PDB file of C-alpha atoms and ligand atoms in Angstrom:
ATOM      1  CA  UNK S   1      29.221  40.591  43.966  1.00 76.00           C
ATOM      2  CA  UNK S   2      27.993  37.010  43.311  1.00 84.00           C
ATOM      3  CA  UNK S   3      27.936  35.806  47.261  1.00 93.00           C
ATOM      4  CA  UNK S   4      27.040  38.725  48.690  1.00 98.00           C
ATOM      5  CA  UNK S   5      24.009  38.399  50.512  1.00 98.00           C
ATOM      6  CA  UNK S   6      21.982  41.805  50.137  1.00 98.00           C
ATOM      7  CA  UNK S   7      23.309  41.937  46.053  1.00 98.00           C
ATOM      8  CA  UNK S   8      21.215  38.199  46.019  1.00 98.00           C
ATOM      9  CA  UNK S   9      18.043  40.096  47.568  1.00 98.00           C
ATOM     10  CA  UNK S  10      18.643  42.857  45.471  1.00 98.00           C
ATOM     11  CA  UNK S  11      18.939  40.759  42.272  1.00 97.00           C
ATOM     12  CA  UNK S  12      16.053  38.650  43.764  1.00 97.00           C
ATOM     13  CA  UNK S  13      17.957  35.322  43.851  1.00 97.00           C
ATOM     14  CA  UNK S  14      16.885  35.245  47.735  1.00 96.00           C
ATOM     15  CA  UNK S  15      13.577  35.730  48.788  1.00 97.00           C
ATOM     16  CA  UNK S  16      12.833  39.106  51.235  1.00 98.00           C
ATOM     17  CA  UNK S  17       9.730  40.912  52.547  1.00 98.00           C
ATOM     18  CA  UNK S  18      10.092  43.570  50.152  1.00 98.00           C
ATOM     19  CA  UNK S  19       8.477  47.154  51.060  1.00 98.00           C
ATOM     20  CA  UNK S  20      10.355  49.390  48.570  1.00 98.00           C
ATOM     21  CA  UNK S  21      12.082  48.923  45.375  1.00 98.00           C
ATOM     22  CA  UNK S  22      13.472  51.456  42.588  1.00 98.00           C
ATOM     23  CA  UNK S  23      16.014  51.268  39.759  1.00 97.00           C
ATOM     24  CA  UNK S  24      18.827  52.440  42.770  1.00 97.00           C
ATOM     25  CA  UNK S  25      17.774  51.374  45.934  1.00 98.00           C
ATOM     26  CA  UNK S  26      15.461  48.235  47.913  1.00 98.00           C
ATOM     27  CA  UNK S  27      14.105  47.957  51.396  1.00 98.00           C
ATOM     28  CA  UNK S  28      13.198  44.738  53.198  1.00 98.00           C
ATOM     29  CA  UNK S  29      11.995  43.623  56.769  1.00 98.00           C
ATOM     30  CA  UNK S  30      14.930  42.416  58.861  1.00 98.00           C
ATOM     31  CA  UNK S  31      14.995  38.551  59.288  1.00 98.00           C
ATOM     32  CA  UNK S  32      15.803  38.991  62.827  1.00 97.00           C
ATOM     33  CA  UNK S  33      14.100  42.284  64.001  1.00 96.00           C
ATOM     34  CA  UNK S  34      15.315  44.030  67.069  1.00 94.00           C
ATOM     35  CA  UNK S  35      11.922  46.075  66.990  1.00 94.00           C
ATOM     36  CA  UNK S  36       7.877  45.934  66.037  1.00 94.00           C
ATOM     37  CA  UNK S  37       9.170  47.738  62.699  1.00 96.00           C
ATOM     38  CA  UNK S  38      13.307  46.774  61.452  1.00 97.00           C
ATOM     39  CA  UNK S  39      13.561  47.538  57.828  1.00 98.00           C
ATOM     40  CA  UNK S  40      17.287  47.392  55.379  1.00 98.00           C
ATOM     41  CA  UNK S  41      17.424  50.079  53.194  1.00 98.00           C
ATOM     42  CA  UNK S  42      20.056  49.099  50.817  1.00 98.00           C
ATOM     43  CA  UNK S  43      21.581  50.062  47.509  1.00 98.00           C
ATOM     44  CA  UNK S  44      21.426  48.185  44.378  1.00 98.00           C
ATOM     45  CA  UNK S  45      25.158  49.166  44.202  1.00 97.00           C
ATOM     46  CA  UNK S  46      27.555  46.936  46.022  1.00 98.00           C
ATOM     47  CA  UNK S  47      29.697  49.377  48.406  1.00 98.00           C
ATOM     48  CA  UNK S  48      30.901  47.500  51.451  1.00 98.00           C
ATOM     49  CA  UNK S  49      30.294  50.141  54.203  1.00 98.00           C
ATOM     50  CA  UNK S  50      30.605  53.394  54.763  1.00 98.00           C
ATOM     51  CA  UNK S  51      34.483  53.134  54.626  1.00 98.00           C
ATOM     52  CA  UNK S  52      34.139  52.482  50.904  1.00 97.00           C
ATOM     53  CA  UNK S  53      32.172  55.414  50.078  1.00 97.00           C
ATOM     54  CA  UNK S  54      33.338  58.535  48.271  1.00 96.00           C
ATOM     55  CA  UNK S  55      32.467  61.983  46.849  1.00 97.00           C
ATOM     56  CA  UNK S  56      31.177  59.887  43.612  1.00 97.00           C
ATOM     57  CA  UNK S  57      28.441  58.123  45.718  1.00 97.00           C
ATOM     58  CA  UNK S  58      26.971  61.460  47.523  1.00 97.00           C
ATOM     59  CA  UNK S  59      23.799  61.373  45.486  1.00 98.00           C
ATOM     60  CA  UNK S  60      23.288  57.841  46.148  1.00 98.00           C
ATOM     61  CA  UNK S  61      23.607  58.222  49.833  1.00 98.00           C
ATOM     62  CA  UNK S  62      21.272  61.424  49.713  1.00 98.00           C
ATOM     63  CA  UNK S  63      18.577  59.350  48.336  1.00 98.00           C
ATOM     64  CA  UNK S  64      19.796  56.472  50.697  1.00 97.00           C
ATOM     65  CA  UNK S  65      18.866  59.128  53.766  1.00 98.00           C
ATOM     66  CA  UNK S  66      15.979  60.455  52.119  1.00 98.00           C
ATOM     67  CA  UNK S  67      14.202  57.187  51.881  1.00 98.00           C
ATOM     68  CA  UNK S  68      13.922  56.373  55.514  1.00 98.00           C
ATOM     69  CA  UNK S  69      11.453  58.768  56.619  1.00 98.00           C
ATOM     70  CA  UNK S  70       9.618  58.112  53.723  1.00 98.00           C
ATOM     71  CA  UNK S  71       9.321  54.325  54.573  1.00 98.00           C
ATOM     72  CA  UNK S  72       8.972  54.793  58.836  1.00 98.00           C
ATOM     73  CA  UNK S  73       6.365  56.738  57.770  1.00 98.00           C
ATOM     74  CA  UNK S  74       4.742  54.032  55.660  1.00 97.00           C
ATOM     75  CA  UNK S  75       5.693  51.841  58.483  1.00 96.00           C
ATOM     76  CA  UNK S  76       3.064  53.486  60.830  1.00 96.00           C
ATOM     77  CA  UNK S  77       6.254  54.928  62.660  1.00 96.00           C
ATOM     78  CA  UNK S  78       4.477  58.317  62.942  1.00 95.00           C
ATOM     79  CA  UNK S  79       6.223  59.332  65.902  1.00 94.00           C
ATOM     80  CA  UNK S  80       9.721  58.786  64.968  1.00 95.00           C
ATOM     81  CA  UNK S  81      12.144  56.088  63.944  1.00 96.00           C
ATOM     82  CA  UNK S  82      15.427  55.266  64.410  1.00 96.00           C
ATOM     83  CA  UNK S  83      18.279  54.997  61.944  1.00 97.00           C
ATOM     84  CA  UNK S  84      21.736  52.631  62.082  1.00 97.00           C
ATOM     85  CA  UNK S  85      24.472  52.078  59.689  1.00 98.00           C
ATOM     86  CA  UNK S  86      27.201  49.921  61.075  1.00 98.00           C
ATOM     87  CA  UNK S  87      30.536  50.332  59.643  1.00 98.00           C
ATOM     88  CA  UNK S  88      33.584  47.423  59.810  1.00 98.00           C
ATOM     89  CA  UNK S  89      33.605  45.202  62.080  1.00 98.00           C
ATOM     90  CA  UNK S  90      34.339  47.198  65.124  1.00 98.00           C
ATOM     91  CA  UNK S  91      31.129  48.703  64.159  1.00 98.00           C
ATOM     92  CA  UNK S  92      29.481  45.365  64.598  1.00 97.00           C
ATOM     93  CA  UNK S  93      28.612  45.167  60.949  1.00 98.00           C
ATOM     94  CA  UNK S  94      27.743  41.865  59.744  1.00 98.00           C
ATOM     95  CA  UNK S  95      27.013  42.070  56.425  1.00 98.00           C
ATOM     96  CA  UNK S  96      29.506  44.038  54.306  1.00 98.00           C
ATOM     97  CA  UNK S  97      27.070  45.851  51.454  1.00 98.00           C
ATOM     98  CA  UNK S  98      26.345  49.184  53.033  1.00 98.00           C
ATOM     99  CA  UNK S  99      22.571  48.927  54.953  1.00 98.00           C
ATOM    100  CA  UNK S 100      20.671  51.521  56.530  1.00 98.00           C
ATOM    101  CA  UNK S 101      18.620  49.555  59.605  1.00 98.00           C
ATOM    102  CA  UNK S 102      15.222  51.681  60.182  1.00 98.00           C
ATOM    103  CA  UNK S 103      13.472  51.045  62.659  1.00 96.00           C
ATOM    104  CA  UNK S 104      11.153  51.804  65.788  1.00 95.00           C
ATOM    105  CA  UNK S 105       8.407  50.682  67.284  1.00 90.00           C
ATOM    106  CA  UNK S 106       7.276  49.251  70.785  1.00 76.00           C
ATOM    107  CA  UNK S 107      10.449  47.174  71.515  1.00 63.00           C
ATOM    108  CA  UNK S 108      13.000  50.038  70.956  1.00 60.00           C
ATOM    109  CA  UNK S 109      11.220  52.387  73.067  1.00 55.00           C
ATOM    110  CA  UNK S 110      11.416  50.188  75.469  1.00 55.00           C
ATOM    111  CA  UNK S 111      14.906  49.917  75.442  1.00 50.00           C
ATOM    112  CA  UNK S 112      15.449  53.614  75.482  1.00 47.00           C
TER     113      UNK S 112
HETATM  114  P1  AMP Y 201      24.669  44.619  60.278  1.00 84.17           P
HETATM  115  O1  AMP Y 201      25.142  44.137  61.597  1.00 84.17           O
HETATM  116  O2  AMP Y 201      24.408  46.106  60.262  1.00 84.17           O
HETATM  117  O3  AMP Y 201      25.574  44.164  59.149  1.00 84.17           O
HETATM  118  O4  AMP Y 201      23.253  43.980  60.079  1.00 84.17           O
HETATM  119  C1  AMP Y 201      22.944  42.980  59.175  1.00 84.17           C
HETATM  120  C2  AMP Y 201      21.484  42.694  59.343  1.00 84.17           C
HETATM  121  O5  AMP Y 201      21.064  41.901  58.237  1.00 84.17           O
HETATM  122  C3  AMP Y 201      21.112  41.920  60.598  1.00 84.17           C
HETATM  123  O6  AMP Y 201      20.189  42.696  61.373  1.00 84.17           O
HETATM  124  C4  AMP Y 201      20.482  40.633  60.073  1.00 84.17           C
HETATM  125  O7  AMP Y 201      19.388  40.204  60.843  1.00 84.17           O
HETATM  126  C5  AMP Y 201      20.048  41.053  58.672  1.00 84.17           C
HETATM  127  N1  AMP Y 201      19.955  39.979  57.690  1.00 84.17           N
HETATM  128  C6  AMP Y 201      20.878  39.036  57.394  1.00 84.17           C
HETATM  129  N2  AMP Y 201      20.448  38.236  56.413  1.00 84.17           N
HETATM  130  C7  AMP Y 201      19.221  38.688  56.056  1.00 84.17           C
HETATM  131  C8  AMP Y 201      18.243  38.276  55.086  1.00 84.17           C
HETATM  132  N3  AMP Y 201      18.444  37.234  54.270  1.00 84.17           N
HETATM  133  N4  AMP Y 201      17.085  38.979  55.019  1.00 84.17           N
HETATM  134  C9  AMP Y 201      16.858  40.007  55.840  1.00 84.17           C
HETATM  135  N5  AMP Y 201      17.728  40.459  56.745  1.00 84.17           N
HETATM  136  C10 AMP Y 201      18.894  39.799  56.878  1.00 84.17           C
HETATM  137 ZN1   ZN Y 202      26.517  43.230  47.819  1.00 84.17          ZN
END
């Protein structure tokens, strides 16, 4: 999608704080973080939200799921993290390519 923010990150036409990249997926800090540690896991794929997805993108949302533990953990988020997807905008999503926000830290346990 040409102006879609998160396909611009993921094609590297915008600048992010990049902490994971493969051929499928990429992970970036949050430009406005809620916690110590907010990363987007996002897919390469443009898929608006969870709304959008099908039986045809189960492996892709697998690895999607699998990732974030993987990256807390990297994080320093050794105690747990937290995970968000928001879906439409009675979900409060913002951006429409499908995100997963990780994240954890002081702040959010705070807010707990
Ligand atoms: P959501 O409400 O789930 O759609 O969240 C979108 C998130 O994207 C928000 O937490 C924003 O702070 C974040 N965001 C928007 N633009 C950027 C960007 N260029 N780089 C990093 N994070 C961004
Ligand atoms: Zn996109």
């Amino acid at each position: 999608m040409d102006d879609c923010i998160f396909c611009k990150i993921a094609r590297g036409e915008i600048p992010c704080k990049k902490v994971y990249e493969d051929d499928d997926l990429i992970a970036f800090h949050d430009i406005h973080p809620i916690s110590k540690v907010h990363i987007l896991l996002v897919p390469k794929l443009h898929i608006e939200s969870l709304f959008e997805c099908t039986s045809q993108y189960q492996e892709l949302l697998g690895r999607l799921l699998l990732m974030a533990p993987r990256l807390a953990l990297e994080q320093g988020l050794t105690k747990g993290f937290r995970t968000m997807i928001n879906t439409g905008k009675g979900g409060g999503q913002e951006v429409f390519h499908l995100h997963v926000h990780v994240f954890g830290g002081a702040a959010i346990l705070e807010k707990t």
